[in-house]
Amino acid sequence: MKIIIQDPPPGEEDRVIISVKTMSERVARAINILKSPDDITVYDGDKVLMLPVAGIFYAESVDLKTYVYAEKSVFRSRLKLYELEELLVTTDFLRISKQTIVNVRKIRNIAPAGDGRFSAKLTNGETVIISRQYVPALKERFGL
């Protein structure tokens, strides 16, 4: 596979052109990465912020409201959890319960929590519970 990187002419925006004879899984993954958002819109009281996706530790739904957790802050999202999950489907997020999705890059370690569940300790010190229904997807993601 040949990769060509060029600077766009002045005044033109960046663009990616992919020319393939057949779509492989590798090319499809690359396209998904390019399509994934860098930031999402969140709310801190009456302030509107653009939060980098890489800075999100997890998101959860509580009383029909979606909260997005960064390292030391909690923000509100107007998206429903399933909408946020769909937006982040090509990133490192994984559903771990009916009400929670987690950024797998922020998981420090995983341990059994009883009743077929697991707990995941995040790099910011918080712990989230992985429901037994979602354990198989987690094991597959981590190659366990």
Coordinates of N, CA and C in Angstrom, one line a residue:
M1 N 0.8 -1.2 0.0 CA 0.0 0.0 0.0 C 0.9 1.2 0.0
K2 N 0.6 2.1 -0.9 CA 1.4 3.4 -1.0 C 0.6 4.5 -0.2
I3 N 1.3 5.3 0.6 CA 0.7 6.4 1.3 C 1.3 7.7 0.8
I4 N 0.5 8.6 0.4 CA 1.0 9.9 -0.1 C 0.4 11.0 0.8
I5 N 1.3 11.8 1.3 CA 0.8 13.0 2.1 C 1.3 14.2 1.5
Q6 N 0.3 15.1 1.2 CA 0.6 16.4 0.6 C 0.0 17.5 1.4
D7 N 0.6 18.7 1.3 CA 0.0 19.9 1.8 C -1.1 20.4 0.9
P8 N -2.2 20.8 1.4 CA -3.3 21.3 0.4 C -2.8 22.7 -0.1
P9 N -3.3 23.1 -1.2 CA -3.0 24.4 -1.7 C -3.5 25.5 -0.8
P10 N -2.9 26.6 -0.7 CA -3.4 27.7 0.2 C -4.9 28.0 0.0
G11 N -5.6 28.1 1.1 CA -7.0 28.4 1.0 C -7.9 27.2 1.0
E12 N -7.4 26.0 0.7 CA -8.2 24.8 0.7 C -8.1 24.1 2.0
E13 N -9.2 23.4 2.4 CA -9.2 22.7 3.7 C -8.5 21.3 3.5
D14 N -8.2 20.7 4.6 CA -7.6 19.4 4.6 C -8.6 18.4 4.0
R15 N -8.1 17.4 3.3 CA -9.0 16.4 2.8 C -8.2 15.1 2.7
V16 N -9.0 14.0 2.7 CA -8.4 12.7 2.6 C -9.0 12.0 1.4
I17 N -8.2 11.5 0.5 CA -8.8 10.7 -0.6 C -8.2 9.3 -0.5
I18 N -9.1 8.3 -0.5 CA -8.7 6.9 -0.4 C -9.0 6.2 -1.7
S19 N -8.0 5.7 -2.3 CA -8.2 5.0 -3.6 C -7.8 3.5 -3.4
V20 N -8.8 2.6 -3.4 CA -8.6 1.2 -3.2 C -9.4 0.4 -4.2
K21 N -8.8 -0.8 -4.5 CA -9.5 -1.7 -5.4 C -10.6 -2.4 -4.7
T22 N -10.3 -2.9 -3.5 CA -11.3 -3.5 -2.6 C -11.2 -3.0 -1.2
M23 N -12.3 -2.8 -0.6 CA -12.4 -2.3 0.8 C -12.0 -3.4 1.8
S24 N -10.8 -3.2 2.4 CA -10.4 -4.2 3.4 C -10.8 -3.7 4.8
E25 N -10.7 -4.6 5.8 CA -11.1 -4.2 7.2 C -10.1 -3.1 7.7
R26 N -8.9 -3.2 7.3 CA -7.9 -2.2 7.7 C -8.2 -0.9 7.2
V27 N -8.6 -0.8 5.9 CA -9.0 0.5 5.3 C -10.3 1.0 6.0
A28 N -11.2 0.2 6.2 CA -12.5 0.6 6.9 C -12.2 1.1 8.3
R29 N -11.3 0.5 9.0 CA -10.9 1.0 10.4 C -10.3 2.4 10.2
A30 N -9.4 2.6 9.3 CA -8.8 3.9 9.0 C -9.8 5.0 8.7
I31 N -10.8 4.6 7.9 CA -11.9 5.6 7.6 C -12.7 5.9 8.8
N32 N -13.0 4.9 9.7 CA -13.7 5.1 10.9 C -13.0 6.1 11.8
I33 N -11.7 5.9 11.9 CA -10.9 6.7 12.8 C -10.9 8.2 12.2
L34 N -10.8 8.4 10.9 CA -10.9 9.7 10.4 C -12.3 10.3 10.6
K35 N -13.3 9.5 10.6 CA -14.7 10.1 10.8 C -15.0 10.4 12.2
S36 N -14.3 9.8 13.2 CA -14.6 10.0 14.6 C -14.4 11.4 15.0
P37 N -15.2 11.9 15.9 CA -15.1 13.3 16.4 C -13.9 13.5 17.3
D38 N -13.3 14.7 17.2 CA -12.2 15.0 18.1 C -12.7 15.6 19.4
D39 N -13.9 16.3 19.3 CA -14.5 16.9 20.5 C -16.0 16.7 20.5
I40 N -16.6 16.8 21.7 CA -18.0 16.8 21.8 C -18.5 18.0 22.6
T41 N -19.7 18.4 22.3 CA -20.3 19.5 23.0 C -20.8 19.1 24.4
V42 N -20.4 19.8 25.4 CA -20.9 19.5 26.8 C -21.3 20.8 27.4
Y43 N -22.0 20.7 28.6 CA -22.5 21.9 29.3 C -22.0 21.8 30.7
D44 N -21.5 23.0 31.2 CA -21.1 23.2 32.6 C -21.9 24.3 33.1
G45 N -23.1 24.0 33.7 CA -24.1 25.0 34.0 C -24.6 25.7 32.8
D46 N -24.4 27.0 32.6 CA -24.9 27.7 31.4 C -23.8 27.8 30.4
K47 N -22.6 27.3 30.7 CA -21.5 27.4 29.7 C -21.5 26.2 28.8
V48 N -21.2 26.5 27.5 CA -21.1 25.5 26.5 C -19.6 25.3 26.2
L49 N -19.2 24.0 26.3 CA -17.7 23.7 26.1 C -17.6 22.6 25.0
M50 N -16.4 22.6 24.4 CA -16.0 21.5 23.5 C -15.0 20.7 24.3
L51 N -15.4 19.5 24.6 CA -14.5 18.6 25.4 C -13.8 17.6 24.5
P52 N -12.5 17.5 24.5 CA -11.8 16.5 23.7 C -12.3 15.1 24.1
V53 N -12.6 14.3 23.1 CA -13.0 12.9 23.3 C -12.0 12.1 24.1
A54 N -10.7 12.4 23.8 CA -9.6 11.7 24.5 C -9.6 12.0 26.0
G55 N -10.2 13.1 26.4 CA -10.3 13.5 27.8 C -11.4 12.9 28.6
I56 N -12.3 12.2 27.9 CA -13.5 11.6 28.6 C -13.1 10.3 29.2
F57 N -13.5 10.1 30.4 CA -13.2 8.8 31.1 C -14.4 7.9 30.9
Y58 N -15.6 8.4 31.2 CA -16.8 7.6 31.0 C -18.0 8.5 30.9
A59 N -19.1 8.0 30.5 CA -20.4 8.7 30.4 C -21.5 7.8 31.0
E60 N -22.4 8.4 31.7 CA -23.5 7.6 32.2 C -24.8 8.3 32.2
S61 N -25.9 7.6 32.2 CA -27.2 8.1 32.2 C -27.8 7.9 33.6
V62 N -28.3 9.0 34.2 CA -28.9 9.0 35.5 C -30.2 9.8 35.4
D63 N -31.3 9.2 35.7 CA -32.6 9.9 35.7 C -32.8 10.6 34.3
L64 N -32.6 9.8 33.2 CA -32.8 10.3 31.9 C -31.9 11.5 31.4
K65 N -30.8 11.7 32.2 CA -29.9 12.8 31.8 C -28.5 12.1 31.6
T66 N -27.7 12.6 30.7 CA -26.4 12.1 30.4 C -25.4 12.9 31.0
Y67 N -24.5 12.3 31.7 CA -23.3 13.0 32.3 C -22.0 12.5 31.7
V68 N -21.1 13.4 31.5 CA -19.8 13.0 30.9 C -18.7 13.3 31.9
Y69 N -17.9 12.4 32.2 CA -16.9 12.5 33.3 C -15.5 12.6 32.7
A70 N -14.9 13.7 33.0 CA -13.5 13.9 32.6 C -12.6 13.6 33.8
E71 N -11.4 13.9 33.8 CA -10.5 13.5 34.9 C -11.0 14.0 36.3
K72 N -11.3 15.3 36.4 CA -11.7 15.9 37.6 C -13.0 16.7 37.5
S73 N -13.7 16.6 36.4 CA -14.9 17.4 36.2 C -16.1 16.5 35.7
V74 N -17.3 17.0 35.9 CA -18.5 16.3 35.4 C -19.3 17.3 34.6
F75 N -19.7 16.9 33.4 CA -20.4 17.8 32.5 C -21.7 17.1 32.1
R76 N -22.6 17.9 31.6 CA -23.9 17.4 31.1 C -23.9 17.4 29.6
S77 N -24.4 16.4 29.0 CA -24.6 16.3 27.5 C -26.1 16.3 27.2
R78 N -26.4 16.9 26.1 CA -27.8 16.9 25.7 C -28.2 15.7 24.9
L79 N -27.1 14.9 24.6 CA -27.3 13.6 23.9 C -27.8 12.6 24.8
K80 N -28.6 11.7 24.4 CA -28.9 10.5 25.2 C -27.7 9.6 25.1
L81 N -27.6 8.7 26.1 CA -26.4 7.8 26.2 C -26.2 7.0 24.9
Y82 N -27.3 6.5 24.3 CA -27.1 5.7 23.1 C -26.7 6.6 21.9
E83 N -27.1 7.8 21.9 CA -26.6 8.7 20.8 C -25.2 9.1 21.0
L84 N -24.7 9.2 22.2 CA -23.3 9.5 22.5 C -22.5 8.2 22.1
E85 N -23.0 7.1 22.4 CA -22.3 5.8 22.1 C -22.2 5.7 20.6
E86 N -23.3 6.0 19.8 CA -23.2 5.9 18.4 C -22.2 6.9 17.8
L87 N -22.1 8.1 18.4 CA -21.2 9.1 18.0 C -19.7 8.6 18.2
L88 N -19.5 7.9 19.3 CA -18.2 7.4 19.7 C -17.9 6.0 19.3
V89 N -18.7 5.4 18.4 CA -18.6 4.0 18.1 C -17.2 3.7 17.4
T90 N -16.6 4.6 16.8 CA -15.3 4.3 16.1 C -14.2 4.7 17.0
T91 N -14.4 5.0 18.3 CA -13.4 5.4 19.2 C -13.1 4.3 20.2
D92 N -12.5 4.6 21.3 CA -12.2 3.6 22.3 C -13.2 3.4 23.4
F93 N -14.5 3.7 23.1 CA -15.5 3.6 24.1 C -16.2 2.3 24.0
L94 N -16.6 1.7 25.1 CA -17.3 0.4 25.2 C -18.4 0.5 26.2
R95 N -19.5 0.0 25.9 CA -20.7 -0.1 26.8 C -20.3 -1.1 27.9
I96 N -20.5 -0.7 29.2 CA -20.2 -1.7 30.3 C -21.4 -1.9 31.1
S97 N -22.5 -1.2 30.9 CA -23.8 -1.4 31.6 C -24.9 -0.7 30.8
K98 N -26.1 -0.9 31.2 CA -27.2 -0.2 30.5 C -27.1 1.3 30.6
Q99 N -26.4 1.8 31.7 CA -26.3 3.2 31.9 C -24.9 3.8 31.7
T100 N -23.9 3.0 31.3 CA -22.6 3.5 31.3 C -21.8 3.0 30.1
I101 N -21.0 4.0 29.5 CA -20.0 3.7 28.5 C -18.7 4.2 29.1
V102 N -17.6 3.5 28.8 CA -16.3 3.8 29.3 C -15.2 3.9 28.2
N103 N -14.3 4.8 28.4 CA -13.1 4.9 27.5 C -12.1 3.9 28.0
V104 N -11.9 2.8 27.2 CA -11.1 1.7 27.6 C -9.6 2.2 27.8
R105 N -9.2 3.3 27.1 CA -7.9 3.8 27.3 C -7.6 4.4 28.7
K106 N -8.7 4.6 29.4 CA -8.6 5.2 30.8 C -8.7 4.1 31.9
I107 N -8.8 2.8 31.5 CA -8.9 1.8 32.5 C -7.5 1.4 32.9
R108 N -7.3 1.4 34.2 CA -6.0 1.1 34.8 C -5.9 -0.4 35.0
N109 N -7.0 -1.0 35.7 CA -7.0 -2.4 35.9 C -8.5 -2.9 36.0
I110 N -8.7 -4.2 35.9 CA -10.0 -4.8 36.0 C -9.9 -6.0 37.0
A111 N -10.9 -6.1 37.8 CA -11.0 -7.2 38.8 C -12.4 -7.7 38.9
P112 N -12.5 -9.0 39.3 CA -13.8 -9.5 39.5 C -14.5 -8.8 40.7
A113 N -15.8 -8.6 40.5 CA -16.6 -7.9 41.6 C -17.7 -8.7 42.2
G114 N -17.7 -10.0 41.8 CA -18.8 -10.9 42.3 C -20.0 -10.9 41.4
D115 N -20.8 -12.0 41.5 CA -22.0 -12.2 40.7 C -21.8 -12.0 39.2
G116 N -20.6 -12.4 38.8 CA -20.3 -12.3 37.3 C -19.9 -11.0 36.8
R117 N -19.9 -10.0 37.7 CA -19.6 -8.6 37.3 C -18.1 -8.4 37.5
F118 N -17.6 -7.3 36.9 CA -16.2 -6.9 37.1 C -16.2 -5.4 37.5
S119 N -15.1 -5.0 38.1 CA -15.0 -3.5 38.4 C -13.7 -3.1 37.6
A120 N -13.8 -1.9 37.1 CA -12.7 -1.3 36.4 C -12.2 -0.1 37.1
K121 N -11.0 -0.1 37.5 CA -10.4 1.1 38.2 C -9.8 2.0 37.1
L122 N -10.2 3.2 37.0 CA -9.8 4.2 36.0 C -8.5 4.9 36.4
T123 N -7.8 5.5 35.5 CA -6.6 6.2 35.8 C -6.8 7.4 36.7
N124 N -8.0 7.9 36.8 CA -8.2 9.0 37.7 C -8.6 8.6 39.1
G125 N -8.6 7.3 39.4 CA -8.9 6.7 40.7 C -10.4 6.3 40.9
E126 N -11.3 6.6 39.9 CA -12.7 6.2 40.0 C -12.8 4.8 39.6
T127 N -13.9 4.1 40.1 CA -14.2 2.8 39.8 C -15.6 2.7 39.2
V128 N -15.7 1.9 38.1 CA -17.0 1.7 37.5 C -17.2 0.2 37.4
I129 N -18.5 -0.2 37.5 CA -18.9 -1.6 37.5 C -19.3 -2.0 36.1
I130 N -18.8 -3.2 35.7 CA -19.1 -3.8 34.4 C -20.1 -4.9 34.7
S131 N -21.3 -4.7 34.2 CA -22.4 -5.6 34.3 C -22.0 -7.0 33.7
R132 N -22.5 -8.0 34.2 CA -22.2 -9.4 33.7 C -22.6 -9.5 32.2
Q133 N -23.7 -8.8 31.8 CA -24.1 -8.9 30.4 C -23.1 -8.4 29.5
Y134 N -22.3 -7.4 29.9 CA -21.3 -6.8 29.0 C -19.9 -7.3 29.2
V135 N -19.7 -8.2 30.2 CA -18.3 -8.8 30.4 C -17.8 -9.5 29.2
P136 N -18.6 -10.3 28.4 CA -18.0 -10.9 27.2 C -17.4 -9.9 26.2
A137 N -18.1 -8.8 26.0 CA -17.5 -7.7 25.1 C -16.2 -7.2 25.6
L138 N -16.2 -7.0 26.9 CA -15.0 -6.5 27.6 C -13.8 -7.5 27.4
K139 N -14.1 -8.7 27.7 CA -13.0 -9.8 27.5 C -12.5 -9.8 26.1
E140 N -13.5 -9.7 25.1 CA -13.1 -9.7 23.7 C -12.2 -8.5 23.4
R141 N -12.6 -7.4 23.9 CA -11.8 -6.1 23.6 C -10.4 -6.2 24.2
F142 N -10.2 -6.9 25.3 CA -8.9 -7.0 26.0 C -8.2 -8.3 25.7
G143 N -8.8 -9.1 24.8 CA -8.2 -10.4 24.5 C -8.1 -11.4 25.6
L144 N -9.1 -11.4 26.5 CA -9.1 -12.3 27.7 C -9.8 -13.5 27.4

